[in-house]
GROMACS .gro file of C-alpha atoms in nm:
model
  383
    1MET     CA    1  -1.077  -1.174   4.538
    2HIS     CA    2  -1.252  -1.454   4.328
    3PRO     CA    3  -1.012  -1.649   4.141
    4LEU     CA    4  -1.193  -1.535   3.810
    5TYR     CA    5  -1.145  -1.179   3.893
    6GLN     CA    6  -0.778  -1.264   3.976
    7ARG     CA    7  -0.729  -1.409   3.639
    8LEU     CA    8  -0.896  -1.118   3.460
    9SER     CA    9  -0.706  -0.866   3.648
   10ALA     CA   10  -0.367  -1.057   3.562
   11GLU     CA   11  -0.441  -1.047   3.202
   12LEU     CA   12  -0.530  -0.696   3.188
   13LEU     CA   13  -0.216  -0.611   3.377
   14VAL     CA   14  -0.017  -0.801   3.102
   15ARG     CA   15  -0.177  -0.599   2.838
   16ARG     CA   16  -0.120  -0.277   3.012
   17GLU     CA   17   0.267  -0.376   3.050
   18GLN     CA   18   0.267  -0.460   2.676
   19GLY     CA   19   0.122  -0.130   2.565
   20LEU     CA   20  -0.187  -0.312   2.439
   21ALA     CA   21  -0.453  -0.200   2.688
   22ARG     CA   22  -0.754  -0.026   2.537
   23THR     CA   23  -1.005   0.220   2.689
   24LEU     CA   24  -1.336   0.369   2.583
   25GLN     CA   25  -1.311   0.753   2.493
   26PRO     CA   26  -1.629   0.958   2.438
   27VAL     CA   27  -1.644   1.127   2.109
   28THR     CA   28  -1.891   1.396   1.994
   29ARG     CA   29  -1.943   1.484   1.615
   30GLN     CA   30  -1.914   1.844   1.509
   31GLN     CA   31  -1.967   2.006   1.184
   32GLY     CA   32  -1.827   1.852   0.878
   33ALA     CA   33  -1.534   1.597   0.929
   34LEU     CA   34  -1.465   1.730   1.282
   35VAL     CA   35  -1.512   1.539   1.600
   36HIS     CA   36  -1.469   1.646   1.969
   37LEU     CA   37  -1.233   1.412   2.183
   38GLY     CA   38  -1.048   1.479   2.502
   39GLY     CA   39  -1.103   1.862   2.480
   40GLN     CA   40  -0.992   1.896   2.134
   41SER     CA   41  -1.156   1.938   1.782
   42LEU     CA   42  -1.008   1.689   1.551
   43ILE     CA   43  -1.043   1.598   1.190
   44ASP     CA   44  -1.172   1.255   1.161
   45PHE     CA   45  -0.976   1.022   0.957
   46ALA     CA   46  -1.041   0.717   1.200
   47SER     CA   47  -1.406   0.639   1.154
   48ASN     CA   48  -1.560   0.432   0.852
   49ASP     CA   49  -1.817   0.712   0.769
   50VAL     CA   50  -1.694   0.734   0.409
   51LEU     CA   51  -1.992   0.905   0.252
   52GLY     CA   52  -2.068   1.123   0.551
   53LEU     CA   53  -2.417   0.975   0.598
   54ALA     CA   54  -2.372   0.897   0.978
   55ARG     CA   55  -2.362   1.256   1.038
   56ASP     CA   56  -2.594   1.388   0.759
   57ALA     CA   57  -2.855   1.623   0.879
   58GLY     CA   58  -3.125   1.504   0.623
   59ALA     CA   59  -3.073   1.140   0.716
   60ALA     CA   60  -3.095   1.230   1.077
   61HIS     CA   61  -3.433   1.415   1.040
   62TYR     CA   62  -3.573   1.135   0.831
   63GLN     CA   63  -3.484   0.880   1.088
   64ALA     CA   64  -3.647   1.100   1.363
   65GLU     CA   65  -3.956   1.100   1.167
   66LEU     CA   66  -3.949   0.735   1.109
   67CYS     CA   67  -3.915   0.664   1.465
   68MET     CA   68  -4.209   0.891   1.562
   69SER     CA   69  -4.421   0.699   1.306
   70TYR     CA   70  -4.307   0.327   1.373
   71GLY     CA   71  -4.182   0.350   1.733
   72CYS     CA   72  -3.850   0.278   1.882
   73GLY     CA   73  -3.812  -0.099   1.913
   74ALA     CA   74  -3.924  -0.437   1.776
   75GLY     CA   75  -4.008  -0.582   2.097
   76ALA     CA   76  -3.961  -0.950   1.952
   77SER     CA   77  -3.739  -1.162   1.728
   78ARG     CA   78  -3.789  -1.187   1.365
   79LEU     CA   79  -3.986  -1.508   1.383
   80VAL     CA   80  -4.234  -1.361   1.656
   81THR     CA   81  -4.349  -1.007   1.563
   82GLY     CA   82  -4.024  -0.850   1.464
   83THR     CA   83  -4.063  -0.881   1.081
   84THR     CA   84  -4.226  -0.596   0.905
   85ALA     CA   85  -4.336  -0.557   0.547
   86GLU     CA   86  -4.087  -0.264   0.525
   87LEU     CA   87  -3.808  -0.481   0.644
   88LEU     CA   88  -3.875  -0.754   0.381
   89ASP     CA   89  -3.896  -0.471   0.119
   90ALA     CA   90  -3.557  -0.348   0.222
   91GLU     CA   91  -3.394  -0.694   0.205
   92GLN     CA   92  -3.541  -0.736  -0.155
   93ARG     CA   93  -3.420  -0.388  -0.255
   94LEU     CA   94  -3.075  -0.468  -0.125
   95ALA     CA   95  -3.074  -0.808  -0.311
   96ASP     CA   96  -3.176  -0.633  -0.621
   97PHE     CA   97  -2.933  -0.348  -0.592
   98PHE     CA   98  -2.621  -0.578  -0.524
   99GLY     CA   99  -2.731  -0.842  -0.779
  100TYR     CA  100  -2.800  -1.135  -0.557
  101GLU     CA  101  -3.116  -1.366  -0.539
  102SER     CA  102  -3.195  -1.279  -0.184
  103CYS     CA  103  -3.085  -1.094   0.132
  104LEU     CA  104  -3.112  -1.127   0.502
  105ILE     CA  105  -3.062  -0.837   0.747
  106LEU     CA  106  -2.876  -0.909   1.049
  107ASN     CA  107  -2.788  -0.713   1.368
  108SER     CA  108  -2.426  -0.622   1.307
  109GLY     CA  109  -2.130  -0.714   1.090
  110PHE     CA  110  -1.971  -0.937   1.365
  111VAL     CA  111  -2.302  -1.114   1.408
  112ALA     CA  112  -2.344  -1.156   1.039
  113ASN     CA  113  -2.008  -1.327   0.972
  114LEU     CA  114  -2.052  -1.534   1.291
  115THR     CA  115  -2.395  -1.642   1.215
  116VAL     CA  116  -2.342  -1.718   0.837
  117LEU     CA  117  -2.021  -1.898   0.856
  118GLY     CA  118  -2.103  -2.068   1.181
  119SER     CA  119  -2.428  -2.193   1.041
  120LEU     CA  120  -2.345  -2.292   0.693
  121PHE     CA  121  -2.034  -2.494   0.739
  122CYS     CA  122  -1.993  -2.824   0.959
  123ALA     CA  123  -1.725  -3.065   1.048
  124ALA     CA  124  -1.753  -3.229   0.710
  125ASP     CA  125  -1.648  -2.925   0.527
  126THR     CA  126  -1.310  -2.780   0.443
  127VAL     CA  127  -1.274  -2.404   0.400
  128ALA     CA  128  -0.977  -2.200   0.274
  129VAL     CA  129  -0.938  -1.855   0.424
  130ASP     CA  130  -0.714  -1.553   0.370
  131THR     CA  131  -0.473  -1.512   0.665
  132ARG     CA  132  -0.597  -1.152   0.706
  133ILE     CA  133  -0.975  -1.216   0.724
  134HIS     CA  134  -1.163  -1.030   1.003
  135ALA     CA  135  -1.195  -1.167   1.342
  136SER     CA  136  -1.560  -1.227   1.313
  137THR     CA  137  -1.513  -1.434   1.009
  138MET     CA  138  -1.264  -1.650   1.182
  139ALA     CA  139  -1.492  -1.672   1.484
  140GLY     CA  140  -1.777  -1.799   1.249
  141ILE     CA  141  -1.542  -2.065   1.096
  142LEU     CA  142  -1.412  -2.177   1.432
  143ALA     CA  143  -1.787  -2.205   1.568
  144SER     CA  144  -1.890  -2.420   1.271
  145GLY     CA  145  -1.636  -2.691   1.343
  146ALA     CA  146  -1.523  -2.703   0.984
  147ARG     CA  147  -1.165  -2.775   0.886
  148PHE     CA  148  -0.976  -2.476   0.745
  149HIS     CA  149  -0.660  -2.395   0.567
  150SER     CA  150  -0.521  -2.041   0.564
  151PHE     CA  151  -0.350  -1.922   0.245
  152ARG     CA  152  -0.117  -1.626   0.243
  153HIS     CA  153  -0.271  -1.270   0.212
  154ASN     CA  154  -0.399  -1.222  -0.137
  155SER     CA  155  -0.171  -1.512  -0.275
  156LEU     CA  156  -0.381  -1.707  -0.515
  157ARG     CA  157  -0.078  -1.911  -0.594
  158HIS     CA  158  -0.066  -2.028  -0.246
  159LEU     CA  159  -0.446  -2.084  -0.243
  160GLN     CA  160  -0.400  -2.293  -0.557
  161THR     CA  161  -0.155  -2.495  -0.366
  162ARG     CA  162  -0.396  -2.555  -0.079
  163ILE     CA  163  -0.673  -2.651  -0.324
  164ALA     CA  164  -0.441  -2.902  -0.501
  165SER     CA  165  -0.360  -3.071  -0.160
  166THR     CA  166  -0.696  -3.105  -0.023
  167SER     CA  167  -1.065  -3.097  -0.096
  168VAL     CA  168  -1.186  -2.732  -0.040
  169GLN     CA  169  -1.566  -2.665  -0.039
  170ALA     CA  170  -1.543  -2.290  -0.008
  171VAL     CA  171  -1.304  -1.998  -0.012
  172VAL     CA  172  -1.352  -1.701   0.222
  173THR     CA  173  -1.193  -1.375   0.165
  174GLU     CA  174  -1.252  -0.985   0.169
  175SER     CA  175  -1.295  -0.745  -0.121
  176LEU     CA  176  -1.129  -0.466   0.070
  177PHE     CA  177  -0.921  -0.571   0.367
  178SER     CA  178  -0.981  -0.320   0.643
  179MET     CA  179  -0.629  -0.333   0.809
  180ASP     CA  180  -0.441  -0.343   0.475
  181GLY     CA  181  -0.641  -0.143   0.238
  182ASP     CA  182  -0.590  -0.386  -0.048
  183SER     CA  183  -0.797  -0.638  -0.259
  184PRO     CA  184  -0.772  -0.976  -0.412
  185ASP     CA  185  -0.715  -1.033  -0.797
  186PHE     CA  186  -1.083  -1.123  -0.850
  187ALA     CA  187  -1.034  -1.204  -1.212
  188ALA     CA  188  -0.780  -1.462  -1.126
  189LEU     CA  189  -0.992  -1.590  -0.848
  190ALA     CA  190  -1.288  -1.634  -1.094
  191ALA     CA  191  -1.053  -1.836  -1.329
  192LEU     CA  192  -0.931  -2.048  -1.032
  193LYS     CA  193  -1.284  -2.100  -0.916
  194ALA     CA  194  -1.399  -2.214  -1.262
  195ARG     CA  195  -1.121  -2.489  -1.264
  196SER     CA  196  -1.177  -2.594  -0.906
  197GLY     CA  197  -1.547  -2.557  -0.834
  198PHE     CA  198  -1.543  -2.432  -0.490
  199LEU     CA  199  -1.807  -2.172  -0.361
  200THR     CA  200  -1.687  -1.814  -0.269
  201LEU     CA  201  -1.802  -1.620   0.013
  202VAL     CA  202  -1.667  -1.237   0.021
  203ASP     CA  203  -1.696  -0.987   0.292
  204GLU     CA  204  -1.759  -0.673   0.125
  205ALA     CA  205  -1.805  -0.449   0.435
  206HIS     CA  206  -1.557  -0.179   0.338
  207ALA     CA  207  -1.636  -0.195  -0.037
  208PHE     CA  208  -2.007  -0.172  -0.048
  209GLY     CA  209  -2.120   0.195  -0.097
  210VAL     CA  210  -1.769   0.298  -0.198
  211LEU     CA  211  -1.623   0.099  -0.462
  212GLY     CA  212  -1.743  -0.033  -0.799
  213ALA     CA  213  -2.034   0.100  -1.012
  214GLN     CA  214  -2.276   0.285  -0.790
  215GLY     CA  215  -2.096   0.148  -0.489
  216LYS     CA  216  -2.188  -0.208  -0.575
  217GLY     CA  217  -1.866  -0.355  -0.452
  218LEU     CA  218  -1.590  -0.549  -0.618
  219ALA     CA  219  -1.674  -0.928  -0.596
  220ARG     CA  220  -1.996  -0.966  -0.771
  221GLY     CA  221  -1.850  -1.171  -1.054
  222VAL     CA  222  -1.694  -1.431  -0.844
  223ALA     CA  223  -1.889  -1.422  -0.508
  224ASP     CA  224  -2.173  -1.676  -0.450
  225MET     CA  225  -2.246  -1.521  -0.123
  226ALA     CA  226  -2.155  -1.186   0.032
  227ILE     CA  227  -2.161  -1.006   0.364
  228GLY     CA  228  -2.237  -0.639   0.356
  229THR     CA  229  -2.263  -0.384   0.653
  230LEU     CA  230  -2.477  -0.088   0.700
  231GLY     CA  231  -2.249   0.072   0.970
  232LYS     CA  232  -1.982   0.211   0.741
  233ALA     CA  233  -2.051   0.381   0.399
  234PHE     CA  234  -2.444   0.361   0.472
  235GLY     CA  235  -2.394   0.545   0.807
  236LEU     CA  236  -2.633   0.330   1.012
  237PHE     CA  237  -2.575   0.000   1.186
  238GLY     CA  238  -2.664  -0.356   1.110
  239ALA     CA  239  -2.564  -0.587   0.837
  240PHE     CA  240  -2.670  -0.826   0.563
  241PHE     CA  241  -2.632  -1.157   0.391
  242LEU     CA  242  -2.647  -1.187   0.021
  243GLY     CA  243  -2.687  -1.511  -0.165
  244PRO     CA  244  -2.923  -1.781  -0.277
  245ALA     CA  245  -3.269  -1.796  -0.148
  246ARG     CA  246  -3.217  -2.152  -0.011
  247VAL     CA  247  -2.924  -2.030   0.199
  248ARG     CA  248  -3.135  -1.734   0.331
  249ASP     CA  249  -3.422  -1.992   0.418
  250TYR     CA  250  -3.171  -2.214   0.592
  251LEU     CA  251  -3.042  -1.928   0.795
  252ILE     CA  252  -3.395  -1.832   0.911
  253ASN     CA  253  -3.453  -2.187   1.015
  254CYS     CA  254  -3.118  -2.298   1.163
  255ALA     CA  255  -2.902  -1.998   1.269
  256PRO     CA  256  -2.938  -1.950   1.641
  257ALA     CA  257  -2.798  -1.575   1.636
  258PHE     CA  258  -3.079  -1.501   1.391
  259ILE     CA  259  -3.362  -1.698   1.564
  260TYR     CA  260  -3.305  -1.586   1.921
  261THR     CA  261  -3.230  -1.218   1.923
  262THR     CA  262  -3.456  -0.911   1.918
  263ALA     CA  263  -3.524  -0.774   1.565
  264LEU     CA  264  -3.374  -0.451   1.460
  265PRO     CA  265  -3.645  -0.146   1.503
  266PRO     CA  266  -3.961  -0.137   1.306
  267TRP     CA  267  -3.826   0.206   1.143
  268PHE     CA  268  -3.510   0.015   1.022
  269GLY     CA  269  -3.646  -0.098   0.694
  270PRO     CA  270  -3.763   0.228   0.565
  271MET     CA  271  -3.426   0.385   0.665
  272VAL     CA  272  -3.239   0.130   0.490
  273CYS     CA  273  -3.440   0.202   0.151
  274TYR     CA  274  -3.360   0.576   0.218
  275LEU     CA  275  -2.992   0.531   0.267
  276LEU     CA  276  -2.967   0.286  -0.029
  277ASP     CA  277  -3.103   0.550  -0.254
  278ARG     CA  278  -2.854   0.802  -0.122
  279VAL     CA  279  -2.583   0.557  -0.178
  280ALA     CA  280  -2.682   0.481  -0.535
  281GLN     CA  281  -2.684   0.865  -0.618
  282ALA     CA  282  -2.356   0.945  -0.430
  283GLU     CA  283  -2.128   0.928  -0.747
  284ARG     CA  284  -1.987   1.266  -0.678
  285GLU     CA  285  -1.903   1.168  -0.318
  286ARG     CA  286  -1.732   0.855  -0.440
  287GLU     CA  287  -1.535   1.029  -0.693
  288HIS     CA  288  -1.417   1.295  -0.437
  289VAL     CA  289  -1.305   1.002  -0.209
  290ARG     CA  290  -1.095   0.862  -0.491
  291HIS     CA  291  -0.934   1.180  -0.560
  292MET     CA  292  -0.861   1.268  -0.213
  293SER     CA  293  -0.729   0.920  -0.147
  294ALA     CA  294  -0.491   0.934  -0.436
  295ARG     CA  295  -0.383   1.267  -0.319
  296LEU     CA  296  -0.289   1.159   0.010
  297ARG     CA  297  -0.126   0.834  -0.114
  298THR     CA  298   0.086   1.019  -0.365
  299ALA     CA  299   0.204   1.267  -0.100
  300LEU     CA  300   0.301   0.983   0.140
  301THR     CA  301   0.477   0.768  -0.098
  302THR     CA  302   0.654   1.064  -0.262
  303ALA     CA  303   0.804   1.134   0.091
  304GLY     CA  304   0.924   0.773   0.112
  305LEU     CA  305   0.676   0.632   0.347
  306ALA     CA  306   0.571   0.273   0.333
  307VAL     CA  307   0.201   0.294   0.243
  308ARG     CA  308  -0.046   0.029   0.170
  309GLY     CA  309  -0.406   0.070   0.031
  310SER     CA  310  -0.548   0.105  -0.318
  311ALA     CA  311  -0.874   0.279  -0.212
  312HIS     CA  312  -1.007   0.500   0.081
  313ILE     CA  313  -0.820   0.290   0.354
  314LEU     CA  314  -0.455   0.389   0.370
  315VAL     CA  315  -0.220   0.198   0.601
  316VAL     CA  316   0.136   0.326   0.699
  317ARG     CA  317   0.358   0.056   0.853
  318VAL     CA  318   0.512   0.125   1.194
  319GLY     CA  319   0.590  -0.209   1.358
  320LYS     CA  320   0.618  -0.146   1.743
  321GLU     CA  321   0.289  -0.102   1.916
  322GLU     CA  322   0.433   0.169   2.155
  323ARG     CA  323   0.581   0.372   1.861
  324CYS     CA  324   0.249   0.354   1.691
  325GLN     CA  325   0.068   0.491   1.977
  326GLN     CA  326   0.318   0.769   2.008
  327ILE     CA  327   0.278   0.870   1.645
  328VAL     CA  328  -0.108   0.869   1.660
  329GLN     CA  329  -0.089   1.079   1.981
  330ALA     CA  330   0.142   1.325   1.813
  331LEU     CA  331  -0.100   1.362   1.515
  332ARG     CA  332  -0.382   1.415   1.761
  333GLU     CA  333  -0.180   1.710   1.912
  334ARG     CA  334  -0.174   1.845   1.567
  335GLY     CA  335  -0.548   1.802   1.510
  336PHE     CA  336  -0.580   1.483   1.339
  337LEU     CA  337  -0.781   1.165   1.449
  338VAL     CA  338  -0.635   0.845   1.310
  339PHE     CA  339  -0.642   0.485   1.434
  340ALA     CA  340  -0.348   0.297   1.589
  341ALA     CA  341  -0.399  -0.063   1.475
  342ARG     CA  342  -0.230  -0.292   1.726
  343TYR     CA  343  -0.228  -0.638   1.825
  344PRO     CA  344  -0.468  -0.835   1.825
  345THR     CA  345  -0.620  -0.633   1.543
  346VAL     CA  346  -0.302  -0.685   1.352
  347PRO     CA  347  -0.020  -0.948   1.423
  348LEU     CA  348   0.211  -0.852   1.719
  349GLY     CA  349   0.492  -0.633   1.612
  350HIS     CA  350   0.319  -0.516   1.287
  351ALA     CA  351   0.125  -0.214   1.431
  352VAL     CA  352   0.017   0.033   1.161
  353VAL     CA  353  -0.138   0.383   1.137
  354ARG     CA  354  -0.478   0.333   0.978
  355ILE     CA  355  -0.622   0.624   0.784
  356CYS     CA  356  -0.985   0.634   0.628
  357VAL     CA  357  -1.052   0.916   0.381
  358HIS     CA  358  -1.407   1.046   0.373
  359SER     CA  359  -1.612   1.252   0.122
  360LEU     CA  360  -1.621   1.541   0.380
  361HIS     CA  361  -1.237   1.593   0.358
  362CYS     CA  362  -1.112   1.883   0.158
  363SER     CA  363  -0.774   1.907  -0.015
  364GLN     CA  364  -0.609   2.137   0.252
  365GLN     CA  365  -0.713   1.883   0.532
  366ILE     CA  366  -0.551   1.605   0.311
  367ASP     CA  367  -0.249   1.813   0.255
  368ASN     CA  368  -0.209   1.915   0.627
  369LEU     CA  369  -0.246   1.551   0.753
  370ALA     CA  370   0.025   1.437   0.488
  371GLN     CA  371   0.260   1.694   0.612
  372ALA     CA  372   0.189   1.625   0.989
  373LEU     CA  373   0.241   1.254   0.944
  374ILE     CA  374   0.570   1.292   0.736
  375SER     CA  375   0.714   1.521   0.973
  376THR     CA  376   0.613   1.313   1.272
  377LEU     CA  377   0.760   0.998   1.125
  378CYS     CA  378   1.082   1.177   1.042
  379LYS     CA  379   1.106   1.316   1.384
  380GLU     CA  380   1.060   0.969   1.533
  381ASP     CA  381   1.324   0.832   1.278
  382SER     CA  382   1.573   1.089   1.400
  383GLN     CA  383   1.541   1.019   1.761
   0.00000   0.00000   0.00000
């Protein structure tokens, strides 16, 4: 065996022995919030399809019509023949809706963070980052070569200490942390920014479409730039940068991951506009998500479970990776699909059960999940 393959096999063996190995499992969507996995119909509390648009029949039919009209693929990068008038219109509509000067659509959330952060900063810059930022954000900062200082999760006091001890050009955080379910104190962050003068870049991937007025997110009052995704509440794929026009122009000219990749399909622009209209009008769905999230949170905390999360993402602390997997498997046997967040998604030994509440969930499903989770954890604790 080639030495490269030997090394890869050895690393995979270590992951398996530590209970950290991952596999791909085919999932088929069914009616409502149900998915089919491993011969079972399960209620989906794992995906980020918060508004149900990824499985919406009207959206699917419209996408099929667009594909017939525009064709399947772009066939070139944005700087060759991959930019359409409809895509430019979608970018402007996203910018207007979320309240920024300009927008640039990118191929995925990971690519967006890697591209924007990796291109904007350089070795001469110093950036302060929350310790729990997404892996793609950290990858972008590392790729930029910028110096960075991490501050304790959502601790503006620690951030202020970092700023006092070094010159910080930018602060990078998230509006809703995907593995914690919590948010920064944006009013306090805005006050600190006013005193210190740093730029703020906020990843709003899990807030856009769900939180704030009309789903416009939480950070507009403090963010100079933001990253949004179309693969969560919007039910599609791709992502977008929001910020000053000069930054957009810089990315078009200087960001390799934008310049040298095939553009998204020509039907993508009209589809984004359609989904943006759906998101803007989805107040009933957002209100339902708020009520269902509060219902589940109350049930779990009343039972004494350690639950984090102020919105639709709820996180139950477990600790050991193996135990977390066992809990998730037990819930699957009772008809619920939740996510076991383990290392390296979260720090080693800090595994959590992650639950994402959707607009398609009903009160009975919420209550049944709460009962199943409480009884499963009580059974685990008694053993």
